[in-house]
Amino acid sequence: MSETANRPVGRRTFVLGTAAAAGTAALAGPLAGSASAAGFGWSDDGSHYVVDTGASLTFKVSRTNGDLTSLVYKGTEYQGYGGKNSHIESGLGTSTVTIGQSGSTILVSVTYGTLKHYYAARSGENNVYLWTNKADDSVSATRYIVRVKAGMFLNDEPDSYTYTTSTVEASDVFAKSDGQTRSKHYSKLRVIDYDYVGWTTGSVGLYMVRSNHEKASGGPFYRSLLRHQSADGGGLYEILYYGENQTESQRFGLQGPYVIAFTDGGAPSSSLHHANISTAWADSLGISGYVPASGRGKVAGVGITGRDTAYPYTVGLANSAAQYWGSARSSDGYFSLPGVLPGTYTLTVHKGELAVHSGSVSVTAGGTTTLNTIAVPSSNDPSNASAIWRIGDWNGSPSGFKNADLMTYAHPSDVRAAPWTGNVVIGSGSETSAFPCYLWKDVNSGIIVYFRLTAAQAAAAHTLRIGVTTAYANGRPQVVVNDTWTSAVPSPPAQPSTRSLTVGSYRGNNHTFTYSVPASAWLTDTSAYNTLKIYVVSGSGSASYLSAGTSIDAIDLLI
């Protein structure tokens, strides 16, 4: 799965889709002395290690704290805005920084407590390869940010982070004068959707090529910071662990390589993408936590039956130490997951973003675990249940609902959002597009669904289902039928405790609420509309769009 925005016109941004690979640190080869300015090598200016790639890129790393303090490409400095360097998190303190050269590779090693970070240069390449090994939570190291000078690239993208004096929420969501909202949180993309993010002027491109995220958390559909642009400059991120709307515990260990890549304006080479990258050249560098290809295994599946071919299927592996995923072939469900660390994993098959099958699989170094055809039971896909009516479809996301696409890159208060209120009539043909993707206690609680039943249907009890993808402040639905029957308040399922709906993410823990509605609740007049009122209940949250809320996957009334 990938989303591609290829627009080589003027100063535009490219974003592409999928993932990047893994690596290790400390140099086994001999240390090199100073190099001439015209060729590959490194020098020491007293406060920095200066690395010349022998191509068009020279960069500097602080000997004090491991910050990247200079990125000069074809004679132009790109590093720095607001007096800040590029670095792990907000920068490390005093660190041990060393450098060494082994053949055509230069490696800078940074040690700060239990954290180890690495920069590598390859002769003749305009790339900086990075690895970060976070061994525990003693160091807050959840991202690497490349800070780019203002004016180097045009600030015109839909997800550009525009600082203004109008703060919509907290100190990180803003409103422009035209009513559009901006935040560094708004990326549009899930991890599975991109290989890199960055900018191009048409003649110069600067990109962050992401790692394979095997030690990150949140799975293939997770959304987090990718980049931002403002009047002060720009930032490109590799998120090593992001806590916003996080569904998993933090994983520890080596992440990388992720790559800072300069180009002549085009996209980064596909050889840098996680699915294609080879780091055999790093096998002997001594990078802490590095596992070469020979120490990894592969999982391959013959196919998946019981699929709904209208949807893409994704197969994921996860345990407490690592995570991986890949797309199932649309024709037969075949999948292949290479480069997996040895261990036992939970294997999950997703229809869209909805888990419809799980199992266990073990991986050994150098081996391939071949799985027979996986049969997804019909009962595992809630779409297969016969329904009197259904709003949306069961795919693990609010896609198709009102404002759903906009909410991945805008605040709910954005001027572009359609009204969050408005009732829905079954049979109108616009049931899904008219139903808001999010419901909040303070904003649109009590939305009404109108529907008719036949005499036979009205004479029987029915199960009502409401699927949600996440919730904020324990928001969950309570329903009232025809103003006479009221459901109990359901218990809140486990969901992330941070902001979600207002920071561009509906991805939480999918959950289905079920309500057994008795026959006595229905109207016996078949020409009259029954009413279903859906309220959001919770004692948590604050006000407006930060009141208790939830994201909708599907709603249906079963036969």
Coordinates of C-alpha atoms in Angstrom, one line a residue:
M1 CA 0.0 0.0 0.0
S2 CA 1.4 3.4 -0.8
E3 CA 0.2 6.9 -1.3
T4 CA 2.3 8.9 -3.7
A5 CA 2.3 12.6 -4.3
N6 CA 4.8 13.2 -7.2
R7 CA 4.6 16.8 -8.2
P8 CA 8.0 17.8 -9.7
V9 CA 6.7 21.4 -10.2
G10 CA 8.5 24.3 -8.7
R11 CA 9.0 24.0 -5.0
R12 CA 6.8 21.2 -3.9
T13 CA 6.8 18.3 -1.5
F14 CA 7.0 14.6 -2.2
V15 CA 5.6 12.0 0.1
L16 CA 5.8 8.3 -0.8
G17 CA 4.7 5.1 0.9
T18 CA 5.9 1.9 2.6
A19 CA 8.9 1.6 5.3
A20 CA 12.9 1.3 5.7
A21 CA 15.4 -1.4 7.3
A22 CA 17.5 -2.1 10.3
G23 CA 21.2 -1.9 11.4
T24 CA 24.2 -1.7 14.3
A25 CA 27.4 0.5 15.8
A26 CA 31.3 1.3 16.7
L27 CA 34.0 0.9 14.1
A28 CA 36.1 -2.1 13.6
G29 CA 38.3 -0.6 10.9
P30 CA 41.3 1.7 11.4
L31 CA 40.8 5.3 12.3
A32 CA 41.4 7.7 9.5
G33 CA 43.2 11.0 9.7
S34 CA 42.2 14.3 8.3
A35 CA 41.0 14.2 4.7
S36 CA 41.4 16.7 1.9
A37 CA 38.4 19.0 1.3
A38 CA 38.1 17.6 -2.2
G39 CA 37.6 13.9 -1.3
F40 CA 35.9 11.4 1.0
G41 CA 37.2 11.5 4.6
W42 CA 36.9 13.3 7.9
S43 CA 38.6 16.0 9.9
D44 CA 38.5 17.4 13.4
D45 CA 38.1 21.2 13.7
G46 CA 38.4 21.1 17.5
S47 CA 34.7 21.2 18.3
H48 CA 33.2 19.1 15.5
Y49 CA 33.9 16.1 13.4
V50 CA 33.6 17.2 9.8
V51 CA 32.6 14.5 7.3
D52 CA 33.0 14.9 3.6
T53 CA 31.1 12.2 1.7
G54 CA 33.2 12.7 -1.4
A55 CA 30.0 13.6 -3.3
S56 CA 28.2 17.0 -2.8
L57 CA 27.5 16.7 0.9
T58 CA 29.6 17.7 3.9
F59 CA 28.2 17.5 7.5
K60 CA 29.4 18.3 11.0
V61 CA 28.7 16.5 14.3
S62 CA 29.4 18.2 17.6
R63 CA 32.1 16.5 19.6
T64 CA 30.3 17.6 22.8
N65 CA 26.8 16.3 22.4
G66 CA 26.4 14.5 19.1
D67 CA 24.2 17.2 17.5
L68 CA 24.3 17.5 13.7
T69 CA 25.4 21.1 13.4
S70 CA 25.9 21.5 9.6
L71 CA 24.5 20.1 6.4
V72 CA 26.1 21.6 3.4
Y73 CA 24.9 20.4 0.0
K74 CA 26.5 21.8 -3.1
G75 CA 27.9 24.6 -1.1
T76 CA 24.6 25.6 0.5
E77 CA 24.0 25.3 4.3
Y78 CA 20.6 23.7 5.0
Q79 CA 20.9 22.9 8.7
G80 CA 19.4 25.1 11.4
Y81 CA 16.4 27.2 12.4
G82 CA 15.9 29.2 15.5
G83 CA 19.5 28.6 16.5
K84 CA 18.7 24.9 17.0
N85 CA 20.7 21.9 15.7
S86 CA 19.4 18.6 14.3
H87 CA 19.4 16.0 17.0
I88 CA 17.8 13.2 19.0
E89 CA 14.7 14.5 20.8
S90 CA 15.5 18.1 21.9
G91 CA 19.2 17.3 22.1
L92 CA 21.4 15.3 24.3
G93 CA 23.6 16.5 27.1
T94 CA 27.4 16.0 27.2
S95 CA 28.1 12.8 25.4
T96 CA 31.0 10.6 24.4
V97 CA 31.5 11.2 20.7
T98 CA 34.0 9.2 18.6
I99 CA 34.7 8.8 14.9
G100 CA 36.4 6.1 12.8
Q101 CA 36.7 5.0 9.2
S102 CA 36.6 1.5 7.7
G103 CA 37.2 1.5 4.0
S104 CA 34.4 3.4 2.3
T105 CA 32.4 4.0 5.5
I106 CA 32.8 6.7 8.2
L107 CA 31.0 6.2 11.4
V108 CA 30.4 8.7 14.2
S109 CA 29.3 7.1 17.5
V110 CA 27.5 9.0 20.2
T111 CA 27.0 7.6 23.7
Y112 CA 24.8 9.3 26.3
G113 CA 24.1 7.1 29.3
T114 CA 22.4 4.0 28.0
L115 CA 21.6 5.6 24.7
K116 CA 23.8 5.1 21.6
H117 CA 23.4 7.0 18.4
Y118 CA 25.2 6.7 15.1
Y119 CA 25.9 8.7 11.9
A120 CA 27.4 6.9 8.9
A121 CA 28.6 8.3 5.6
R122 CA 29.4 6.2 2.5
S123 CA 31.9 7.4 -0.1
G124 CA 30.3 9.1 -3.0
E125 CA 26.8 9.3 -1.5
N126 CA 24.7 12.3 -0.6
N127 CA 23.2 10.5 2.4
V128 CA 23.6 10.4 6.1
Y129 CA 22.7 7.0 7.6
L130 CA 21.5 7.1 11.2
W131 CA 20.8 4.5 13.9
T132 CA 19.5 5.0 17.4
N133 CA 19.6 2.4 20.2
K134 CA 17.5 3.3 23.1
A135 CA 18.0 0.5 25.7
D136 CA 15.5 1.7 28.3
D137 CA 13.4 4.7 29.4
S138 CA 16.2 6.4 31.3
V139 CA 16.7 8.7 28.3
S140 CA 13.8 10.5 26.6
A141 CA 14.7 9.8 23.0
T142 CA 11.6 9.4 20.9
R143 CA 12.5 11.2 17.7
Y144 CA 15.2 12.5 15.5
I145 CA 14.5 15.9 13.9
V146 CA 16.4 17.5 11.0
R147 CA 16.0 21.2 11.4
V148 CA 16.1 23.1 8.1
K149 CA 16.7 26.8 7.6
A150 CA 13.8 29.0 6.7
G151 CA 13.3 29.8 3.0
M152 CA 15.0 26.7 1.7
F153 CA 11.7 25.1 0.6
L154 CA 8.3 26.6 -0.1
N155 CA 5.9 26.4 2.8
D156 CA 2.8 25.5 0.8
E157 CA 1.8 22.0 1.6
P158 CA -1.6 21.2 3.1
D159 CA 0.0 19.8 6.3
S160 CA 2.5 22.7 6.7
Y161 CA 2.8 23.7 10.3
T162 CA 2.0 27.4 10.2
Y163 CA 2.6 29.3 13.5
T164 CA 0.0 32.0 14.1
T165 CA -1.1 34.0 17.0
S166 CA -4.4 32.1 17.1
T167 CA -4.1 28.9 19.2
V168 CA -7.0 26.5 18.7
E169 CA -5.8 23.9 21.2
A170 CA -3.0 23.5 23.7
S171 CA 0.1 25.1 22.2
D172 CA 0.4 23.0 19.1
V173 CA -2.8 23.5 17.1
F174 CA -3.2 26.8 15.3
A175 CA -5.8 28.6 13.1
K176 CA -4.8 30.6 10.1
S177 CA -6.7 33.8 9.3
D178 CA -8.8 32.0 6.7
G179 CA -10.0 29.5 9.3
Q180 CA -7.9 26.6 8.2
T181 CA -6.0 24.8 11.0
R182 CA -2.5 23.6 11.1
S183 CA -0.4 21.4 13.5
K184 CA 2.8 19.4 13.5
H185 CA 0.5 16.4 14.4
Y186 CA -1.3 16.5 11.1
S187 CA 0.4 14.2 8.5
K188 CA -2.4 12.5 6.5
L189 CA -0.3 9.4 6.4
R190 CA -0.1 6.2 8.3
V191 CA 3.3 4.5 8.8
I192 CA 2.4 1.9 6.1
D193 CA 1.8 4.7 3.6
Y194 CA 5.2 6.3 3.2
D195 CA 8.8 5.5 2.7
Y196 CA 10.0 9.1 3.0
V197 CA 8.9 12.6 3.6
G198 CA 10.5 15.8 2.6
W199 CA 10.7 18.7 0.2
T200 CA 12.0 19.6 -3.3
T201 CA 12.6 22.9 -5.1
G202 CA 12.7 21.0 -8.4
S203 CA 16.5 21.1 -8.4
V204 CA 17.3 20.1 -4.8
G205 CA 15.4 17.6 -2.7
L206 CA 15.9 17.0 1.1
Y207 CA 14.2 13.9 2.6
M208 CA 14.0 11.8 5.7
V209 CA 13.8 8.1 4.6
R210 CA 12.2 6.2 7.4
S211 CA 13.4 3.0 9.0
N212 CA 11.4 -0.2 9.1
H213 CA 10.1 0.8 12.5
E214 CA 10.7 -2.7 13.9
K215 CA 11.4 -1.2 17.3
A216 CA 8.7 1.5 17.1
S217 CA 5.2 0.9 18.4
G218 CA 1.6 1.3 17.1
G219 CA 1.6 -1.0 14.1
P220 CA 1.2 -0.3 10.4
F221 CA -1.7 2.1 10.7
Y222 CA -0.2 4.4 13.3
R223 CA 0.0 8.2 12.6
S224 CA 2.6 10.5 14.0
L225 CA 4.7 13.6 13.3
L226 CA 6.4 13.5 9.9
R227 CA 7.4 17.1 9.1
H228 CA 6.5 20.7 9.6
Q229 CA 7.1 24.0 7.9
S230 CA 6.8 27.4 9.4
A231 CA 8.2 30.9 9.0
D232 CA 11.1 29.8 11.2
G233 CA 12.1 26.8 9.1
G234 CA 11.2 23.2 8.7
G235 CA 11.6 19.9 10.5
L236 CA 11.8 16.4 9.2
Y237 CA 11.1 13.7 11.7
E238 CA 11.9 10.0 12.2
I239 CA 9.7 9.0 15.1
L240 CA 11.3 6.3 17.3
Y241 CA 8.4 6.3 19.8
Y242 CA 5.5 8.6 19.8
G243 CA 3.1 8.6 22.8
E244 CA 0.1 10.5 21.2
N245 CA -2.8 8.1 20.9
Q246 CA -0.4 5.1 21.3
T247 CA -1.9 1.6 21.4
E248 CA 1.3 -0.2 22.5
S249 CA 4.0 -0.1 25.1
Q250 CA 7.3 1.3 24.0
R251 CA 9.8 -1.1 22.5
F252 CA 13.5 -0.8 23.1
G253 CA 16.5 -1.5 21.0
L254 CA 18.2 -0.4 17.8
Q255 CA 16.2 1.5 15.2
G256 CA 17.6 2.2 11.8
P257 CA 19.0 2.9 9.4
Y258 CA 16.9 5.9 8.7
V259 CA 18.5 8.3 6.2
I260 CA 18.9 12.0 5.6
A261 CA 19.0 12.1 1.8
F262 CA 19.8 14.9 -0.6
T263 CA 18.8 14.6 -4.3
D264 CA 18.9 16.7 -7.4
G265 CA 15.2 17.3 -7.0
G266 CA 13.7 13.9 -7.5
A267 CA 12.6 11.3 -5.1
P268 CA 15.2 9.4 -3.0
S269 CA 16.6 6.3 -4.6
S270 CA 14.3 3.2 -4.1
S271 CA 17.5 1.4 -2.9
L272 CA 17.1 3.4 0.3
H273 CA 13.6 2.3 1.0
H274 CA 13.2 -0.2 3.8
A275 CA 12.1 -3.0 1.5
N276 CA 15.1 -2.7 -0.7
I277 CA 18.0 -1.3 1.4
S278 CA 21.1 -3.4 2.0
T279 CA 23.3 -2.5 4.9
A280 CA 25.8 -5.4 4.5
W281 CA 28.5 -2.7 4.6
A282 CA 27.5 -2.0 8.2
D283 CA 27.7 -5.6 9.4
S284 CA 31.2 -5.2 10.8
L285 CA 31.0 -1.7 12.2
G286 CA 30.1 -2.9 15.7
I287 CA 26.8 -0.9 16.0
S288 CA 25.2 -1.8 19.3
G289 CA 22.2 -4.0 18.8
Y290 CA 22.8 -4.5 15.1
V291 CA 21.5 -7.8 13.6
P292 CA 22.7 -8.5 10.1
A293 CA 20.5 -10.2 7.4
S294 CA 22.0 -13.5 8.3
G295 CA 20.6 -13.2 11.8
R296 CA 17.1 -12.7 10.6
G297 CA 14.3 -14.9 9.2
K298 CA 11.3 -14.7 7.0
V299 CA 7.6 -15.5 7.1
A300 CA 5.7 -16.3 3.9
G301 CA 2.0 -17.1 3.5
V302 CA 0.6 -19.1 0.7
G303 CA -2.6 -17.1 0.7
I304 CA -5.6 -15.9 2.6
T305 CA -9.2 -17.1 1.9
G306 CA -12.4 -15.6 3.1
R307 CA -11.3 -12.1 2.1
D308 CA -13.5 -9.3 1.0
T309 CA -11.7 -8.3 -2.2
A310 CA -13.1 -4.8 -2.0
Y311 CA -10.5 -4.1 0.7
P312 CA -6.7 -4.4 1.0
Y313 CA -5.4 -6.9 3.5
T314 CA -2.4 -6.3 5.7
V315 CA -0.5 -9.0 7.6
G316 CA 1.3 -7.9 10.8
L317 CA 3.7 -9.6 13.2
A318 CA 4.2 -8.2 16.7
N319 CA 5.6 -9.1 20.1
S320 CA 7.1 -7.1 22.9
A321 CA 10.4 -6.7 21.1
A322 CA 9.5 -6.0 17.5
Q323 CA 6.8 -5.4 14.9
Y324 CA 6.6 -6.0 11.1
W325 CA 3.9 -5.9 8.4
G326 CA 3.3 -6.3 4.7
S327 CA 0.5 -6.2 2.2
A328 CA -1.3 -9.4 1.1
R329 CA -1.5 -9.9 -2.7
S330 CA -4.9 -8.8 -3.9
S331 CA -5.3 -11.9 -6.2
D332 CA -4.8 -14.6 -3.6
G333 CA -3.6 -13.1 -0.3
Y334 CA 0.0 -14.3 -0.7
F335 CA 2.3 -12.3 1.6
S336 CA 6.0 -12.3 2.5
L337 CA 7.6 -10.6 5.5
P338 CA 11.5 -10.7 5.3
G339 CA 14.1 -9.4 7.7
V340 CA 12.3 -10.5 10.9
L341 CA 14.2 -10.9 14.2
P342 CA 14.1 -14.4 15.6
G343 CA 11.2 -15.0 18.1
T344 CA 7.6 -15.9 18.5
Y345 CA 5.0 -13.4 17.2
T346 CA 1.3 -12.8 17.1
L347 CA 0.3 -12.8 13.4
T348 CA -2.7 -10.6 12.7
V349 CA -4.6 -10.3 9.4
H350 CA -6.3 -6.9 8.8
K351 CA -9.2 -6.2 6.5
G352 CA -8.6 -2.5 5.9
E353 CA -7.6 -1.7 9.5
L354 CA -9.8 -4.2 11.2
A355 CA -8.3 -7.3 12.6
V356 CA -10.1 -10.4 11.3
H357 CA -7.7 -13.2 12.2
S358 CA -4.9 -13.8 14.6
G359 CA -2.5 -16.7 15.2
S360 CA 1.1 -17.4 16.4
V361 CA 4.2 -17.8 14.3
S362 CA 7.9 -18.5 15.2
V363 CA 10.8 -17.2 13.3
T364 CA 14.4 -18.5 13.3
A365 CA 17.6 -16.9 12.1
G366 CA 18.3 -17.7 8.4
G367 CA 15.1 -19.6 8.1
T368 CA 11.8 -19.2 6.3
T369 CA 8.5 -20.0 8.1
T370 CA 6.0 -21.0 5.4
L371 CA 2.4 -20.8 6.4
N372 CA -0.4 -22.8 4.7
T373 CA -3.4 -20.9 3.4
I374 CA -5.0 -18.8 6.2
A375 CA -8.8 -19.1 6.2
V376 CA -10.6 -16.2 7.7
P377 CA -13.8 -17.5 9.2
S378 CA -16.9 -15.7 8.0
S379 CA -17.9 -14.9 11.6
N380 CA -14.7 -12.9 12.1
D381 CA -15.7 -10.2 9.6
P382 CA -18.7 -8.4 11.1
S383 CA -19.7 -7.2 7.6
N384 CA -20.9 -10.8 6.9
A385 CA -23.7 -10.6 9.4
S386 CA -27.1 -10.0 7.8
A387 CA -28.4 -6.5 8.7
I388 CA -31.7 -4.7 8.3
W389 CA -29.6 -1.6 7.7
R390 CA -25.9 -0.6 8.0
I391 CA -24.2 2.8 8.1
G392 CA -20.6 2.6 6.8
D393 CA -18.8 -0.8 6.6
W394 CA -16.7 -2.7 9.0
N395 CA -13.1 -1.9 8.0
G396 CA -11.5 -0.5 11.2
S397 CA -11.7 3.1 10.1
P398 CA -14.2 5.9 9.7
S399 CA -13.6 6.1 6.0
G400 CA -16.6 7.3 4.1
F401 CA -18.2 9.1 7.1
K402 CA -18.6 12.9 7.1
N403 CA -15.3 14.8 7.6
A404 CA -13.3 11.5 7.9
D405 CA -10.6 12.4 5.4
L406 CA -10.2 15.9 6.6
M407 CA -9.7 14.9 10.2
T408 CA -6.3 13.3 9.4
Y409 CA -4.9 16.7 8.6
A410 CA -7.1 19.3 10.3
H411 CA -8.7 20.2 13.6
P412 CA -12.5 19.5 14.0
S413 CA -13.1 23.3 14.2
D414 CA -11.5 23.8 10.8
V415 CA -13.6 26.0 8.4
R416 CA -13.4 23.2 5.8
A417 CA -15.3 20.7 8.0
A418 CA -19.0 20.1 7.3
P419 CA -21.3 20.7 10.2
W420 CA -20.9 18.1 12.9
T421 CA -24.6 18.0 13.6
G422 CA -27.4 16.7 11.4
N423 CA -29.6 13.6 11.5
V424 CA -29.6 10.6 9.2
V425 CA -32.4 8.8 7.4
I426 CA -31.9 5.2 6.4
G427 CA -32.8 4.7 2.7
S428 CA -31.7 8.2 1.8
G429 CA -28.7 7.0 0.0
S430 CA -26.4 9.3 2.0
E431 CA -26.5 7.5 5.3
T432 CA -22.7 7.2 5.6
S433 CA -21.6 10.5 4.1
A434 CA -24.2 12.3 6.3
F435 CA -23.1 10.6 9.5
P436 CA -20.2 12.4 11.3
C437 CA -17.1 10.4 11.7
Y438 CA -16.7 11.6 15.3
L439 CA -19.2 12.1 18.1
W440 CA -18.5 14.2 21.2
K441 CA -20.4 14.7 24.3
D442 CA -20.4 18.5 23.9
V443 CA -20.7 18.8 20.2
N444 CA -23.1 16.4 18.5
S445 CA -24.2 13.9 21.2
G446 CA -27.8 12.8 20.6
I447 CA -27.6 12.5 16.8
I448 CA -30.7 10.7 15.4
V449 CA -31.0 7.9 12.9
Y450 CA -34.5 7.5 11.4
F451 CA -35.5 4.1 10.0
R452 CA -38.6 2.1 9.1
L453 CA -39.3 -1.6 10.0
T454 CA -41.6 -4.1 8.4
A455 CA -44.2 -5.7 10.6
A456 CA -42.2 -8.8 10.9
Q457 CA -39.1 -6.9 11.9
A458 CA -40.9 -4.8 14.4
A459 CA -42.3 -7.9 16.1
A460 CA -38.8 -9.2 17.0
A461 CA -35.9 -8.2 19.2
H462 CA -32.8 -7.1 17.3
T463 CA -29.1 -6.5 18.1
L464 CA -27.7 -3.1 17.4
R465 CA -24.0 -2.8 16.9
I466 CA -21.8 0.3 17.0
G467 CA -18.2 -0.1 16.1
V468 CA -15.6 2.5 17.2
T469 CA -11.9 2.9 16.3
T470 CA -10.8 4.9 19.3
A471 CA -12.2 7.0 22.1
Y472 CA -11.1 10.1 24.0
A473 CA -11.7 10.5 27.7
N474 CA -13.7 7.2 27.9
G475 CA -16.3 8.4 25.5
R476 CA -18.7 5.6 24.5
P477 CA -22.2 5.4 23.1
Q478 CA -25.5 5.0 25.0
V479 CA -28.6 4.7 22.8
V480 CA -32.2 5.5 23.2
V481 CA -34.9 4.0 20.9
N482 CA -38.1 5.8 20.2
D483 CA -37.6 7.8 23.4
T484 CA -38.9 4.8 25.3
W485 CA -36.1 2.3 25.6
T486 CA -32.7 3.3 26.9
S487 CA -29.6 1.1 27.0
A488 CA -27.4 0.7 29.9
V489 CA -24.2 2.7 29.9
P490 CA -21.5 0.4 28.5
S491 CA -18.2 -0.1 30.2
P492 CA -15.3 1.8 28.4
P493 CA -12.9 -0.4 26.5
A494 CA -9.2 0.1 26.8
Q495 CA -8.1 3.0 24.7
P496 CA -5.2 5.4 24.6
S497 CA -5.3 8.1 27.2
T498 CA -3.9 11.0 25.2
R499 CA -5.5 13.3 22.7
S500 CA -6.6 11.6 19.5
L501 CA -9.5 13.0 17.5
T502 CA -8.1 16.5 17.6
V503 CA -4.6 15.6 16.5
G504 CA -5.3 13.8 13.3
S505 CA -5.7 10.2 14.6
Y506 CA -8.7 7.9 14.8
R507 CA -6.4 4.9 15.3
G508 CA -6.9 3.3 18.7
N509 CA -8.3 -0.1 19.7
N510 CA -11.2 -1.2 17.6
H511 CA -14.2 -2.2 19.7
T512 CA -17.8 -3.2 19.0
F513 CA -20.6 -2.2 21.4
T514 CA -23.7 -4.4 21.2
Y515 CA -27.2 -3.6 22.4
S516 CA -30.0 -6.1 22.7
V517 CA -33.1 -4.0 21.8
P518 CA -36.4 -5.7 22.8
A519 CA -39.4 -6.0 20.4
S520 CA -41.4 -3.7 22.7
A521 CA -39.1 -0.8 21.8
W522 CA -40.1 -0.7 18.1
L523 CA -43.0 1.1 16.5
T524 CA -45.7 -1.2 15.1
D525 CA -46.8 1.4 12.5
T526 CA -44.7 0.4 9.5
S527 CA -45.2 3.8 7.8
A528 CA -43.7 5.6 10.8
Y529 CA -40.0 6.2 11.4
N530 CA -38.3 4.6 14.4
T531 CA -35.7 6.8 16.0
L532 CA -32.3 5.8 17.3
K533 CA -30.6 8.5 19.3
I534 CA -26.9 8.0 20.0
Y535 CA -25.4 9.8 23.0
V536 CA -21.8 10.0 24.1
V537 CA -21.4 9.4 27.8
S538 CA -18.5 9.8 30.1
G539 CA -17.5 11.7 33.2
S540 CA -14.1 12.6 31.8
G541 CA -12.9 15.1 29.3
S542 CA -13.3 18.9 29.3
A543 CA -15.3 20.9 26.8
S544 CA -16.2 21.1 23.1
Y545 CA -13.8 19.0 20.9
L546 CA -11.9 17.9 24.0
S547 CA -15.1 16.6 25.7
A548 CA -15.5 12.8 25.7
G549 CA -15.7 11.5 22.2
T550 CA -15.3 8.6 19.9
S551 CA -14.6 7.7 16.3
I552 CA -17.1 5.5 14.3
D553 CA -16.3 2.5 12.2
A554 CA -19.8 1.2 11.5
I555 CA -23.3 1.0 12.9
D556 CA -25.9 -1.6 12.0
L557 CA -29.1 -3.2 13.1
L558 CA -29.0 -7.0 12.6
I559 CA -31.8 -9.1 11.3

